[in-house]
mmCIF file of C-alpha atoms in Angstrom:
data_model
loop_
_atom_site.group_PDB
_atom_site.id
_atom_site.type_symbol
_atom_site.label_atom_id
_atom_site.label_comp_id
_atom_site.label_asym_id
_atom_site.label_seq_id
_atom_site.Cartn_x
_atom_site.Cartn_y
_atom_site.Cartn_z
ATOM 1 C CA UNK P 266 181.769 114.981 -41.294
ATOM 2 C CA UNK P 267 180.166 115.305 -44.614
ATOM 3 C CA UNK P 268 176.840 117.824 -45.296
ATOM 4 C CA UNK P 269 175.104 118.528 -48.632
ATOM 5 C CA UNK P 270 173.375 121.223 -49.715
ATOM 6 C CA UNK P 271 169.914 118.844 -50.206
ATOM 7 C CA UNK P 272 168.738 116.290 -48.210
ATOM 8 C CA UNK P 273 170.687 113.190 -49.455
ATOM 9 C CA UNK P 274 167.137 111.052 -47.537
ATOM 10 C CA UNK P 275 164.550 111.367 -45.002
ATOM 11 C CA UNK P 276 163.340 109.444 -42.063
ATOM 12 C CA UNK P 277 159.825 107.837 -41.416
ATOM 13 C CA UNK P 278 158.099 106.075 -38.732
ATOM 14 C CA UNK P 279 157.951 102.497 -39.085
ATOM 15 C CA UNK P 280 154.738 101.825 -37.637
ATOM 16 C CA UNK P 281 153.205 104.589 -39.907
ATOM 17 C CA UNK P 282 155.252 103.253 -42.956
ATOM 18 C CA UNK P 283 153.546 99.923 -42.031
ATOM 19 C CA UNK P 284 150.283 100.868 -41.963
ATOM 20 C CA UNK P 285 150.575 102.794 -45.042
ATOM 21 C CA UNK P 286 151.755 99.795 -46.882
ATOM 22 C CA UNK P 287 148.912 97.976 -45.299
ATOM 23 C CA UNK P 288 146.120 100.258 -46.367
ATOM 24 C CA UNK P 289 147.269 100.305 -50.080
ATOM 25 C CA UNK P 290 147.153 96.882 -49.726
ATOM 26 C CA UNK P 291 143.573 96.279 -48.156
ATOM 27 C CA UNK P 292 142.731 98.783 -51.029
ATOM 28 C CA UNK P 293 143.902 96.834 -53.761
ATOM 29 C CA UNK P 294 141.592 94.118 -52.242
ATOM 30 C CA UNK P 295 143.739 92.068 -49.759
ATOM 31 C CA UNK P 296 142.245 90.798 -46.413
ATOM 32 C CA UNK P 297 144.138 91.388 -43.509
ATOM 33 C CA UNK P 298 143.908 88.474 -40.576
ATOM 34 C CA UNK P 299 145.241 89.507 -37.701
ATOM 35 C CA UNK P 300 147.246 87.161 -34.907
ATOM 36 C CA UNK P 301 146.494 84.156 -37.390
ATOM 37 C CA UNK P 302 150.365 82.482 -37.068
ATOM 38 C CA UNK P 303 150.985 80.419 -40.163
ATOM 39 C CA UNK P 304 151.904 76.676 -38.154
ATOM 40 C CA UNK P 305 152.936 74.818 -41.458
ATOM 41 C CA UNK P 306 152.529 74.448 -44.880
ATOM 42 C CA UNK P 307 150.497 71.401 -47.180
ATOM 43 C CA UNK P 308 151.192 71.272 -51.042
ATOM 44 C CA UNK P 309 149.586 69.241 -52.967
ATOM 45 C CA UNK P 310 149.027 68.775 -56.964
ATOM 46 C CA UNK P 311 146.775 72.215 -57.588
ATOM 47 C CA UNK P 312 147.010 74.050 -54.305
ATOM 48 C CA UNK P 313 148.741 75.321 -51.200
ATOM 49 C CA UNK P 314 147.304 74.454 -47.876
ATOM 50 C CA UNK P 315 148.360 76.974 -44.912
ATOM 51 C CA UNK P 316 147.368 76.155 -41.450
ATOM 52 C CA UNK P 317 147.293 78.904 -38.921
ATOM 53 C CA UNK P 318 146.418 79.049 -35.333
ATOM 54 C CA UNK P 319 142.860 79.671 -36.014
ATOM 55 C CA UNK P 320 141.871 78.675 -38.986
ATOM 56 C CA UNK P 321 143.135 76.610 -42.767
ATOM 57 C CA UNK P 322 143.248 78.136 -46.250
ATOM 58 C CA UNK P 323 144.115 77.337 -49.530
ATOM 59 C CA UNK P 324 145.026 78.979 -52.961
ATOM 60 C CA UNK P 325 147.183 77.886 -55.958
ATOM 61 C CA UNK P 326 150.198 79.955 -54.928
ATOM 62 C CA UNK P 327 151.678 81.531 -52.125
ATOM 63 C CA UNK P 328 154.135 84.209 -51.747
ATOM 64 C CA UNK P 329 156.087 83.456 -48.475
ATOM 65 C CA UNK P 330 156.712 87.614 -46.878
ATOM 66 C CA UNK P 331 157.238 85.814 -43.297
ATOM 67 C CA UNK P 332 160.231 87.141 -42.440
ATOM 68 C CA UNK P 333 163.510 86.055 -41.278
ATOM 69 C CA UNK P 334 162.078 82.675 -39.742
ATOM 70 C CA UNK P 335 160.445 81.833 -42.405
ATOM 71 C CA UNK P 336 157.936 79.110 -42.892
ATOM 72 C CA UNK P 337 157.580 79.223 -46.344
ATOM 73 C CA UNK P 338 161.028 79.136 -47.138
ATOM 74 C CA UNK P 339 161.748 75.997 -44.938
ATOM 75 C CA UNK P 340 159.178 74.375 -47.257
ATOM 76 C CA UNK P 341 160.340 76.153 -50.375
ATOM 77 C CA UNK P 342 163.809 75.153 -49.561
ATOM 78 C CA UNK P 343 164.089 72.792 -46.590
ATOM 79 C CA UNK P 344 167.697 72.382 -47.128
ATOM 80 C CA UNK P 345 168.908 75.752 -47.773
ATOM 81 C CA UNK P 346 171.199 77.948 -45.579
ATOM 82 C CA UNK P 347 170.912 81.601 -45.154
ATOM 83 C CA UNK P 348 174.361 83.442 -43.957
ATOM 84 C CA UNK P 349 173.351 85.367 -40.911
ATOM 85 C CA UNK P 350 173.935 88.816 -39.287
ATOM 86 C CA UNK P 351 172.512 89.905 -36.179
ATOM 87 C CA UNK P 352 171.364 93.801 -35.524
ATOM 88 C CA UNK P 353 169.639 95.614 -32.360
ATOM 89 C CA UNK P 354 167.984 98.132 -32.250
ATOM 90 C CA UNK P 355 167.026 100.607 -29.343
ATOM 91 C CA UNK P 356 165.103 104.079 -29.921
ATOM 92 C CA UNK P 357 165.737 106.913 -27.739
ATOM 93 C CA UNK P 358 163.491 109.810 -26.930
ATOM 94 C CA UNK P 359 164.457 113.584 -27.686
ATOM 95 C CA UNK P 360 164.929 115.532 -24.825
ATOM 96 C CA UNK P 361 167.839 116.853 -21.986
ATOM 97 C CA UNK P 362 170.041 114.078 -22.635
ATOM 98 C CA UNK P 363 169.725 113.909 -26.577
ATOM 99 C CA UNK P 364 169.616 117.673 -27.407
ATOM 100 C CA UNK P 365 173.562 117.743 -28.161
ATOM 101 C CA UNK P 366 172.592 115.363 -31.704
ATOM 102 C CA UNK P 367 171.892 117.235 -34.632
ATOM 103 C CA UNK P 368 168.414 116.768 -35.806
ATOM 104 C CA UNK P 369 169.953 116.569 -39.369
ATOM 105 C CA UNK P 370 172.681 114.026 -39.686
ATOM 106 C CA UNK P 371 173.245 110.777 -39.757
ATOM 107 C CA UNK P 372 176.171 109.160 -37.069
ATOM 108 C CA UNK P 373 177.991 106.487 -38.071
ATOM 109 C CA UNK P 374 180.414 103.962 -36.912
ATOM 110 C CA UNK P 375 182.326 101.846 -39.525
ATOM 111 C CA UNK P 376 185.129 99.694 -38.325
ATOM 112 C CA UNK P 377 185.139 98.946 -34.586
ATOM 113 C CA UNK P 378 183.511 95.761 -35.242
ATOM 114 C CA UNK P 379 184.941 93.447 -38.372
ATOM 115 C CA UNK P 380 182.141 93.515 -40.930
ATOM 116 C CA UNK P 381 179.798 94.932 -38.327
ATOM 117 C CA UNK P 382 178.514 98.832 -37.882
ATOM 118 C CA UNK P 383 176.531 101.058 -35.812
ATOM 119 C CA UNK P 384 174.299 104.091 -36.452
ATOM 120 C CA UNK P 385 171.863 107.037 -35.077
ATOM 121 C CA UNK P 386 169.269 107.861 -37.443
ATOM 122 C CA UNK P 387 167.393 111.056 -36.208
ATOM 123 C CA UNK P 388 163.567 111.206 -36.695
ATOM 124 C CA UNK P 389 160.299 113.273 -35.393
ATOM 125 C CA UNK P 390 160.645 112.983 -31.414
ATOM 126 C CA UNK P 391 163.539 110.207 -31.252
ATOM 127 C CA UNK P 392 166.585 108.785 -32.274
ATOM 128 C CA UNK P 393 166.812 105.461 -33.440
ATOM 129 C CA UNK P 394 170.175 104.124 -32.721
ATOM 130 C CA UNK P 395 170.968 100.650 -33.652
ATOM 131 C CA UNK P 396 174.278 98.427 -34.344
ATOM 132 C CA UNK P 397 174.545 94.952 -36.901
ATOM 133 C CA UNK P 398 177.664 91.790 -36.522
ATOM 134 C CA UNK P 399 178.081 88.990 -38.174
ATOM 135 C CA UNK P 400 176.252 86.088 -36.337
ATOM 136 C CA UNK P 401 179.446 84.871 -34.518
ATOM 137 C CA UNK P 402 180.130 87.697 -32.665
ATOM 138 C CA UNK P 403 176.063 88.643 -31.806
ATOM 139 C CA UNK P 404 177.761 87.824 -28.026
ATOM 140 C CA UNK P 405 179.347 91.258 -28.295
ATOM 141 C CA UNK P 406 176.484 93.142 -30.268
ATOM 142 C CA UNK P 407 175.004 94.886 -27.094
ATOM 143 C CA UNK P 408 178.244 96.380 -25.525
ATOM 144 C CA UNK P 409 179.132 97.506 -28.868
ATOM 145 C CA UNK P 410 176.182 99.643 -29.152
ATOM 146 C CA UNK P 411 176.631 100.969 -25.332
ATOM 147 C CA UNK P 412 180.432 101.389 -26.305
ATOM 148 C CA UNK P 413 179.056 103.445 -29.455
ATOM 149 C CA UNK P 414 176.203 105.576 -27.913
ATOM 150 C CA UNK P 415 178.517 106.879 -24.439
ATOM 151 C CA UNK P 416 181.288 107.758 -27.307
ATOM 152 C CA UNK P 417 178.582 109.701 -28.514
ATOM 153 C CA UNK P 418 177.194 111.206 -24.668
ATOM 154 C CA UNK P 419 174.100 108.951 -24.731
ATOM 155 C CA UNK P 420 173.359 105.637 -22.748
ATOM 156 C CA UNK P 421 170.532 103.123 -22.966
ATOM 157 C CA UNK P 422 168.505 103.218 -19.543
ATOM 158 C CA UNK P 423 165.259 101.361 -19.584
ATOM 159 C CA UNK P 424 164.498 101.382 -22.532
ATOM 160 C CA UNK P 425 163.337 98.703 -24.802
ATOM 161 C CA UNK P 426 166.197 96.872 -27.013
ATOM 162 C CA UNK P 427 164.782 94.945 -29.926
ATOM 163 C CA UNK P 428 166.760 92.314 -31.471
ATOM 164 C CA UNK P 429 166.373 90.836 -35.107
ATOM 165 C CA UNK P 430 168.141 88.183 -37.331
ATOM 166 C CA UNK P 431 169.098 89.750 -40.719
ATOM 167 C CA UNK P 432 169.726 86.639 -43.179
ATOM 168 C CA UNK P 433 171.602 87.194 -46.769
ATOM 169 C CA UNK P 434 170.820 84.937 -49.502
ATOM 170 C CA UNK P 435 173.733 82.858 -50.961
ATOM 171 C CA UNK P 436 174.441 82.244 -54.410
ATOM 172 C CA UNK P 437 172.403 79.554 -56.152
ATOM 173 C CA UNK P 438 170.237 79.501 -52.824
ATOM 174 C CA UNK P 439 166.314 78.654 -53.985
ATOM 175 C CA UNK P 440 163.187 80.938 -53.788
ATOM 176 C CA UNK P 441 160.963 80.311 -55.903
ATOM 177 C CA UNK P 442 159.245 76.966 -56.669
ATOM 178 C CA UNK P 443 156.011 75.758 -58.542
ATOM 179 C CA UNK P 444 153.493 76.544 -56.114
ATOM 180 C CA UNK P 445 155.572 79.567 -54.472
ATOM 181 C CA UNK P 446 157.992 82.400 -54.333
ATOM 182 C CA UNK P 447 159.625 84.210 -51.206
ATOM 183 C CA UNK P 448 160.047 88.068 -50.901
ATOM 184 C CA UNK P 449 161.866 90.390 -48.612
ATOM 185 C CA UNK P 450 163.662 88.977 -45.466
ATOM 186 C CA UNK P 451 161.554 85.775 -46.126
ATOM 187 C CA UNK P 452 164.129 85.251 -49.498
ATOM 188 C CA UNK P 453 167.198 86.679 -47.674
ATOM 189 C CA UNK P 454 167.630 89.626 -49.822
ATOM 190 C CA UNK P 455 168.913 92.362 -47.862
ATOM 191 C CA UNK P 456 172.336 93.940 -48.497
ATOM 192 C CA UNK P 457 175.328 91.953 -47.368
ATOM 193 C CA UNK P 458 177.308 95.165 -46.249
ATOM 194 C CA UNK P 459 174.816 97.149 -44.368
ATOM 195 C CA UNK P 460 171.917 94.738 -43.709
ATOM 196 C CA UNK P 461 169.482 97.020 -45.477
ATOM 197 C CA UNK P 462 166.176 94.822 -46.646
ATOM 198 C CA UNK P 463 163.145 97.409 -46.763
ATOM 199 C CA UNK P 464 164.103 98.472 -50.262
ATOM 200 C CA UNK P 465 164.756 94.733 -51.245
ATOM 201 C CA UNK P 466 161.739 93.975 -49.642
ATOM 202 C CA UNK P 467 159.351 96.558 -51.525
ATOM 203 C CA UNK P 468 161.042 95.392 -54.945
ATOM 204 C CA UNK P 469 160.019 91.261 -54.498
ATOM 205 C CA UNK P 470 157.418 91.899 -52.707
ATOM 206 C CA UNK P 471 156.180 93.763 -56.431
ATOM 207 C CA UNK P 472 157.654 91.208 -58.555
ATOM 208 C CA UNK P 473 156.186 88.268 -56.340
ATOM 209 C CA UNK P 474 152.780 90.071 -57.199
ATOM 210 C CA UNK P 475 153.336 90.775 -60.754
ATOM 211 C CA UNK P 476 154.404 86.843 -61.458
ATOM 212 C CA UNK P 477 151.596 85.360 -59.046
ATOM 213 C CA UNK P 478 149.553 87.116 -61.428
ATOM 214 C CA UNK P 479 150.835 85.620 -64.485
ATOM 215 C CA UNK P 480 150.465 82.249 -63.217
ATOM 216 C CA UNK P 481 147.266 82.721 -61.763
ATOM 217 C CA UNK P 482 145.812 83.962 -65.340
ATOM 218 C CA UNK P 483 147.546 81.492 -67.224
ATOM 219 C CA UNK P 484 148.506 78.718 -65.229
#
């Protein structure tokens, strides 16, 4: 057990960290569609083509911030390979059960699992606990986290388990092209040892801006 004097971070809500992200967006001017799947890609000489589930549009460049399944990048690199890592995560509510976890520390488990790890994070009302593996051993990624949380005097009842892909970007492996450039999960770049992307995420997501803008001005 380490503790410091100053908090060394502090937690946030996703879904309010989304939406904050969202409305500095829409602010700058973007337009927000909402359940508009992209389907596929069309490139041609001058523009991109992107057909979603409702409608078509077009521009001269795309930046590709779809994630870990990425359409973009299987047209921006249809023969690349991302090395994969699986995580879960599962939040649990304060209360009876959870009141024995410090509201300010972090728990974490390093070496049960070869290059794997899990962790509770506390926040406002909950505690989001969570575990990553490599992709071979995603078999064992549940039980690991159960394993983990009654070591710790908490179980998972009913609630809900999400479970995400994390994908790390080899060397050499392509993201940007002519008409396009990937950011975030979408490019693989999220940190080979702990699977951390939002950081990497924030940081292409401003330099995919800052060189669409270049080529949009001067081509």
């Amino acid at each position: 057990i380490r503790r410091y004097p100053l908090p060394i971070s502090y937690n946030v809500n996703r879904e309010r960290f989304d939406y904050l992200l969202l409305r500095h967006a829409q602010e700058a001017g973007a337009v927000l569609l909402q359940e508009a799947r992209v389907c596929s890609l069309e490139v041609s000489r001058d523009s991109v083509k992107v057909f979603t589930e409702k409608e078509t549009l077009s521009g001269r460049v795309i930046i590709g911030a779809d994630g870990a399944h990425s359409v973009v990048r299987k047209a921006i690199n249809p023969k690349g390979s991302m090395q994969g890592q699986m995580g879960i995560i599962c939040e649990l509510k304060r209360g009876e059960n959870t009141s024995h976890v410090p509201e300010d520390i972090y728990i974490i488990d390093w070496g049960t699992v070869p290059g794997g790890y899990a962790w509770i994070f506390p926040k406002e009302g909950i505690l989001t606990t969570g575990a990553m593996v490599p992709l071979v051993l995603s078999g064992s990624l549940k039980g690991y986290l159960q394993a983990f949380l009654r070591g710790q005097g908490l179980g998972m009842g009913g609630e809900r388990v999400l479970a995400h892909p994390i994908p790390t970007r080899g060397p050499g492996e392509t993201i940007s092209t002519t008409w396009g450039l990937l950011a975030g999960d979408a490019a693989g770049l999220t940190d080979p040892f702990t699977g951390e992307g939002l950081y990497y995420a924030l940081r292409s997501g401003e330099m995919a801006a800052r060189w669409a803008g270049e080529f949009l001005k001067s081509g």
